[in-house]
PDB file of C-alpha atoms in Angstrom:
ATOM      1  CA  UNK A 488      -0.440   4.883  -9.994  1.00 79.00           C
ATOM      2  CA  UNK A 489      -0.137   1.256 -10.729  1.00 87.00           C
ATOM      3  CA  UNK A 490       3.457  -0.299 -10.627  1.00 87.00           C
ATOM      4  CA  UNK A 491       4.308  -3.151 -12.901  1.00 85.00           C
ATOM      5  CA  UNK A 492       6.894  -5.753 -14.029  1.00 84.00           C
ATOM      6  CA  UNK A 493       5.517  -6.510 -17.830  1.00 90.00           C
ATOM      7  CA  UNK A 494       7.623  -7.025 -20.948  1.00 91.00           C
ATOM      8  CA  UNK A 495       6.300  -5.289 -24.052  1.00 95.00           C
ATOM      9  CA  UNK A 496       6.805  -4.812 -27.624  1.00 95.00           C
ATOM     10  CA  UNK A 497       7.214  -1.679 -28.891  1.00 96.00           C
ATOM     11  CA  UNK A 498       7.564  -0.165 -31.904  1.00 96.00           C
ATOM     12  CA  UNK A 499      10.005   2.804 -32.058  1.00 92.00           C
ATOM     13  CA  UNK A 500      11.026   5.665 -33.963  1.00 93.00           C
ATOM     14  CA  UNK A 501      13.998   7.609 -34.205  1.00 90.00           C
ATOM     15  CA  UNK A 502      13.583  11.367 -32.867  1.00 87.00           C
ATOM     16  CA  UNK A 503      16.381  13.484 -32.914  1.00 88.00           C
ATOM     17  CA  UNK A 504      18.968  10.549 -32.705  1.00 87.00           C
ATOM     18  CA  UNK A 505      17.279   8.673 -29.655  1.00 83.00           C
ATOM     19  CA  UNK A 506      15.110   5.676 -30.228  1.00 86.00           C
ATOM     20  CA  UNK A 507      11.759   6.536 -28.841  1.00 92.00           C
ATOM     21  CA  UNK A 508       8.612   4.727 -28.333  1.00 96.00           C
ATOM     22  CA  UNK A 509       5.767   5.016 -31.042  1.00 96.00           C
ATOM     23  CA  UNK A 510       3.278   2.427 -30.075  1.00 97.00           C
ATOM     24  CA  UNK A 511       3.473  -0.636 -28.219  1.00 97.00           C
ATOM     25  CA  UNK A 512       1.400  -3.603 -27.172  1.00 96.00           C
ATOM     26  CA  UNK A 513       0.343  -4.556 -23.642  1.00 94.00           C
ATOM     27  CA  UNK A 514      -1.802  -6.952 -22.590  1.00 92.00           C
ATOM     28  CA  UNK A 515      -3.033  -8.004 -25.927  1.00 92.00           C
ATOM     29  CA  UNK A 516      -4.274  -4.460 -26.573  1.00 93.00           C
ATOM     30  CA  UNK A 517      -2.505  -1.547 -28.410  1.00 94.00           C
ATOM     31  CA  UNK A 518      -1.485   1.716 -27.658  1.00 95.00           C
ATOM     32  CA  UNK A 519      -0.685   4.789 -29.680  1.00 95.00           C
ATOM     33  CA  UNK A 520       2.047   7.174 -27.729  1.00 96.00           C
ATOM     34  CA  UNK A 521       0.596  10.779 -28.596  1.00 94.00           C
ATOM     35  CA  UNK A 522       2.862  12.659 -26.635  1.00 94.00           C
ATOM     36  CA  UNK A 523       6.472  12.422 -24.919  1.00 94.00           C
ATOM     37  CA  UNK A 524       6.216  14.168 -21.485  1.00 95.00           C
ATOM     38  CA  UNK A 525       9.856  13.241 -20.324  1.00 94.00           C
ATOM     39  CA  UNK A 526      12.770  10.857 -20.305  1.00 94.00           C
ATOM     40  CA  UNK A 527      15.436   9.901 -18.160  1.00 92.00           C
ATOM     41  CA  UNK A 528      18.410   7.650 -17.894  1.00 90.00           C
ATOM     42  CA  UNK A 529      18.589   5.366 -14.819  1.00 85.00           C
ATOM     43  CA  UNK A 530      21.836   3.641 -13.741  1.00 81.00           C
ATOM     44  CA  UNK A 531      22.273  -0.184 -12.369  1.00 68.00           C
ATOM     45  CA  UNK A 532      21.432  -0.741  -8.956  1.00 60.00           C
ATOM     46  CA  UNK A 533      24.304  -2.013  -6.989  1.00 51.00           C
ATOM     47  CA  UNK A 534      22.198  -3.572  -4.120  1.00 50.00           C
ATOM     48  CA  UNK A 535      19.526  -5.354  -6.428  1.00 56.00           C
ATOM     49  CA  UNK A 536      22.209  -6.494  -9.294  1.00 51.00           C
ATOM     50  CA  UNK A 537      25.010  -8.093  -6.512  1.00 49.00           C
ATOM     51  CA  UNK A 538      28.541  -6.485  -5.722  1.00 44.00           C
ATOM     52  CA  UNK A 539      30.118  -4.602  -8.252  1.00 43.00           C
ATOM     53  CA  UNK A 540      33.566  -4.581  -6.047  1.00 43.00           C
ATOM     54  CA  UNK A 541      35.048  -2.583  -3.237  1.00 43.00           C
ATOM     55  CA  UNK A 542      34.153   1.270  -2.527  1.00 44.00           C
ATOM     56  CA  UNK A 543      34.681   3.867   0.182  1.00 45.00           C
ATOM     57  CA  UNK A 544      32.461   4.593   3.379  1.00 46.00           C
ATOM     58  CA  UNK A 545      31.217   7.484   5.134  1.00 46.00           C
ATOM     59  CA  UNK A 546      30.165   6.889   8.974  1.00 48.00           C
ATOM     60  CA  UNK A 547      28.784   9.905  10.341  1.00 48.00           C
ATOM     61  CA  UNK A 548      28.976   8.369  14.060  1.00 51.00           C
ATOM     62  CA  UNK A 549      33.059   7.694  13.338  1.00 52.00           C
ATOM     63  CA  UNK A 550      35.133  10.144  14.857  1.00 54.00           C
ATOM     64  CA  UNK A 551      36.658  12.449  12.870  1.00 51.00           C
ATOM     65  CA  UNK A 552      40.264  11.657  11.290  1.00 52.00           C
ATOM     66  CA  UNK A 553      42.926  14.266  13.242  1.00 52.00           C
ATOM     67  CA  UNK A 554      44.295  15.210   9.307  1.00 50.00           C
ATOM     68  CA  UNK A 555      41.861  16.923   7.318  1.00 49.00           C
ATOM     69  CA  UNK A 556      43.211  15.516   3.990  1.00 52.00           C
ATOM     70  CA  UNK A 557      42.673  11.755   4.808  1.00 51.00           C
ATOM     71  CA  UNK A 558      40.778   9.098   3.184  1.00 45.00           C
ATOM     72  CA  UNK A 559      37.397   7.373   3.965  1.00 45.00           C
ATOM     73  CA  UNK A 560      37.575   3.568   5.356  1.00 49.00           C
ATOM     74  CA  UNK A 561      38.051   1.089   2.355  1.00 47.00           C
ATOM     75  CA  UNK A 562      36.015  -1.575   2.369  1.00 43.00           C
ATOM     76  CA  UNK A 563      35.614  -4.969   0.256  1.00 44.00           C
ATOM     77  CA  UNK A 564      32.833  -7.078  -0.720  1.00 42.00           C
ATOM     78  CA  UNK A 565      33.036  -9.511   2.127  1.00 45.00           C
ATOM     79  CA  UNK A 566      32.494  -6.840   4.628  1.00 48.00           C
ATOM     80  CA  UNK A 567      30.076  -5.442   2.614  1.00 42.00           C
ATOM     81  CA  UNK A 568      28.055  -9.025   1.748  1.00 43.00           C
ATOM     82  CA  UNK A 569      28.537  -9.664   5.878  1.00 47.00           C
ATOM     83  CA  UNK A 570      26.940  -5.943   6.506  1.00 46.00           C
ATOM     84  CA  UNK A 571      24.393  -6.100   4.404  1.00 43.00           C
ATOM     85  CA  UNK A 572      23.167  -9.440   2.833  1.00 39.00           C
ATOM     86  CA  UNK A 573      20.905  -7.739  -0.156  1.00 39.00           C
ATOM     87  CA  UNK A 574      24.195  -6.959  -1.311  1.00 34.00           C
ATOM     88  CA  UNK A 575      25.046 -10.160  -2.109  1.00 32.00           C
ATOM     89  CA  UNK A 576      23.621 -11.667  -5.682  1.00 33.00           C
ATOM     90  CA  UNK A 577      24.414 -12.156  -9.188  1.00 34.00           C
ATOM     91  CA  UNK A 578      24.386  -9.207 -11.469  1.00 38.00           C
ATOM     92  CA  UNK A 579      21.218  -9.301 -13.492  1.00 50.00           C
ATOM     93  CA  UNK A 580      21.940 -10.861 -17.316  1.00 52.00           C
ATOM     94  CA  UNK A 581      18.693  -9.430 -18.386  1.00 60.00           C
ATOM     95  CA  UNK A 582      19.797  -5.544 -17.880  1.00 64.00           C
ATOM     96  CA  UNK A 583      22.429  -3.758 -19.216  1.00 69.00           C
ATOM     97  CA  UNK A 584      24.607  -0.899 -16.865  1.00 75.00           C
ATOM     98  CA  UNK A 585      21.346   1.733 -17.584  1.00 84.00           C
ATOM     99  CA  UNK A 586      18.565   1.664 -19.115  1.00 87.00           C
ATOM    100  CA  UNK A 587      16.330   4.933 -20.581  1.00 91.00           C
ATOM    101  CA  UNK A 588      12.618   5.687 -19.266  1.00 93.00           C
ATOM    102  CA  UNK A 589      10.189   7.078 -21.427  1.00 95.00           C
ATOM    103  CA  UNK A 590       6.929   8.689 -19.766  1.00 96.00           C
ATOM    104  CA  UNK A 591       4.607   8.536 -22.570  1.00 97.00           C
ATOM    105  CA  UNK A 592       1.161   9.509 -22.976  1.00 96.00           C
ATOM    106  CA  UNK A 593      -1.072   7.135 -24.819  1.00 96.00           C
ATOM    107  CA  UNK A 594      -4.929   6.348 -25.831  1.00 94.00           C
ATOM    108  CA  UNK A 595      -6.200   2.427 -27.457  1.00 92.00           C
ATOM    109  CA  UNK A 596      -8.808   2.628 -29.760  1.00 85.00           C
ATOM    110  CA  UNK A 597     -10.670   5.566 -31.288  1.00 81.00           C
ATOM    111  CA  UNK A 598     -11.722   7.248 -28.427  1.00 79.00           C
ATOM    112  CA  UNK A 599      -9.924   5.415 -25.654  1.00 77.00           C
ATOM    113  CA  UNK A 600      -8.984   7.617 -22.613  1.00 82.00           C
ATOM    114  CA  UNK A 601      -5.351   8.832 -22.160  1.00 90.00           C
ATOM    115  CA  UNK A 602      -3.440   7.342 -19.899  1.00 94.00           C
ATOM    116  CA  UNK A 603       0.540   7.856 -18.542  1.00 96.00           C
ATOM    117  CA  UNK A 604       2.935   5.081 -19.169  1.00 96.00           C
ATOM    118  CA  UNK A 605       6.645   4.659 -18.076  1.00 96.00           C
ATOM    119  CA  UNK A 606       8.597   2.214 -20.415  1.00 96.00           C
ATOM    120  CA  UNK A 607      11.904   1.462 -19.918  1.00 93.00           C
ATOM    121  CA  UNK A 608      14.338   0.119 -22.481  1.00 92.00           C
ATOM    122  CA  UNK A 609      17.785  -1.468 -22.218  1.00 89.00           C
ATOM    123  CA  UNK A 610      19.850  -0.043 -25.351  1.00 86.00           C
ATOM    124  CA  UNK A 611      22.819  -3.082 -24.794  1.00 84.00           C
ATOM    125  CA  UNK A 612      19.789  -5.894 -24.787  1.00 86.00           C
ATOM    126  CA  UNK A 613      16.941  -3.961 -26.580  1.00 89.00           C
ATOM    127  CA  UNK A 614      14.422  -5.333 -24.079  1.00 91.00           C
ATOM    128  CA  UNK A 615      11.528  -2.923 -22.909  1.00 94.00           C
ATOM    129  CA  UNK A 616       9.173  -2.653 -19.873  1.00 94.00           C
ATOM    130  CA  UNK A 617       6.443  -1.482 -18.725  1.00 95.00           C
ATOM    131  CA  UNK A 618       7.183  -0.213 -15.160  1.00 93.00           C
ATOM    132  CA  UNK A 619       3.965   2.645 -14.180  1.00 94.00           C
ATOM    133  CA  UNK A 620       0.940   3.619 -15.642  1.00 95.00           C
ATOM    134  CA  UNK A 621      -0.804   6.545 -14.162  1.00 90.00           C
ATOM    135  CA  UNK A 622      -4.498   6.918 -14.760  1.00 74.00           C
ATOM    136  CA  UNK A 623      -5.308  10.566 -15.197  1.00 60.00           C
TER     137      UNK A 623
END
């Protein structure tokens, strides 16, 4: 499996209300999907797209609060930027809040050889990318 970072176009067709990938061009050469194996929605990444605001904490080596019934440590984003600095950034422009991954199979040319693709696309910007392609 090869992991990449390449945008692509696609062309897309509507199946069953969701916009799914029909063909799309990579690397100046084009590829027919001829089957959908799966799809998937995948959320933002807090630690890659910056600090979204403040949230709870578990620490397992804490000792335990004497009332059952009370709440985790709050924490804010200053403790959280000064624990961990990939936490710090600016939320990513690019991407919306999820995006939907398509794991297409899909042959170039006549008899070109089948291959697995994972394209993602971002509904809010309508971008798509080609993140995996698995040789089979």
């Amino acid at each position: 499996m090869w992991e990449f970072d390449d945008a692509v176009e696609v062309h897309s067709v509507f199946v069953d209300g969701i916009e799914t990938p029909d063909q799309f061009l990579w690397r100046g050469r084009l590829w027919r999907v001829t089957a959908l194996r799966s799809q998937w929605t995948e959320t933002a990444v807090w630690w890659e797209r910056g600090i979204i605001g403040p949230g709870a904490i578990h620490d397992p080596r804490a000792q335990r609060p004497a009332q059952p019934e009370a709440l985790p440590a709050r924490i804010d984003a200053a403790m959280v930027a000064e624990a961990c600095s990939a936490a710090v950034g600016v939320l990513d422009a690019d991407w919306g809040p999820e995006r939907t991954v398509f794991r297409v199979e899909a042959g170039s040319g006549r008899y070109g050889r089948r291959e697995l693709f994972d394209l993602a696309h971002d509904p809010v910007s309508g971008r798509w990318q080609l993140e995996r392609v698995t040789d089979r």
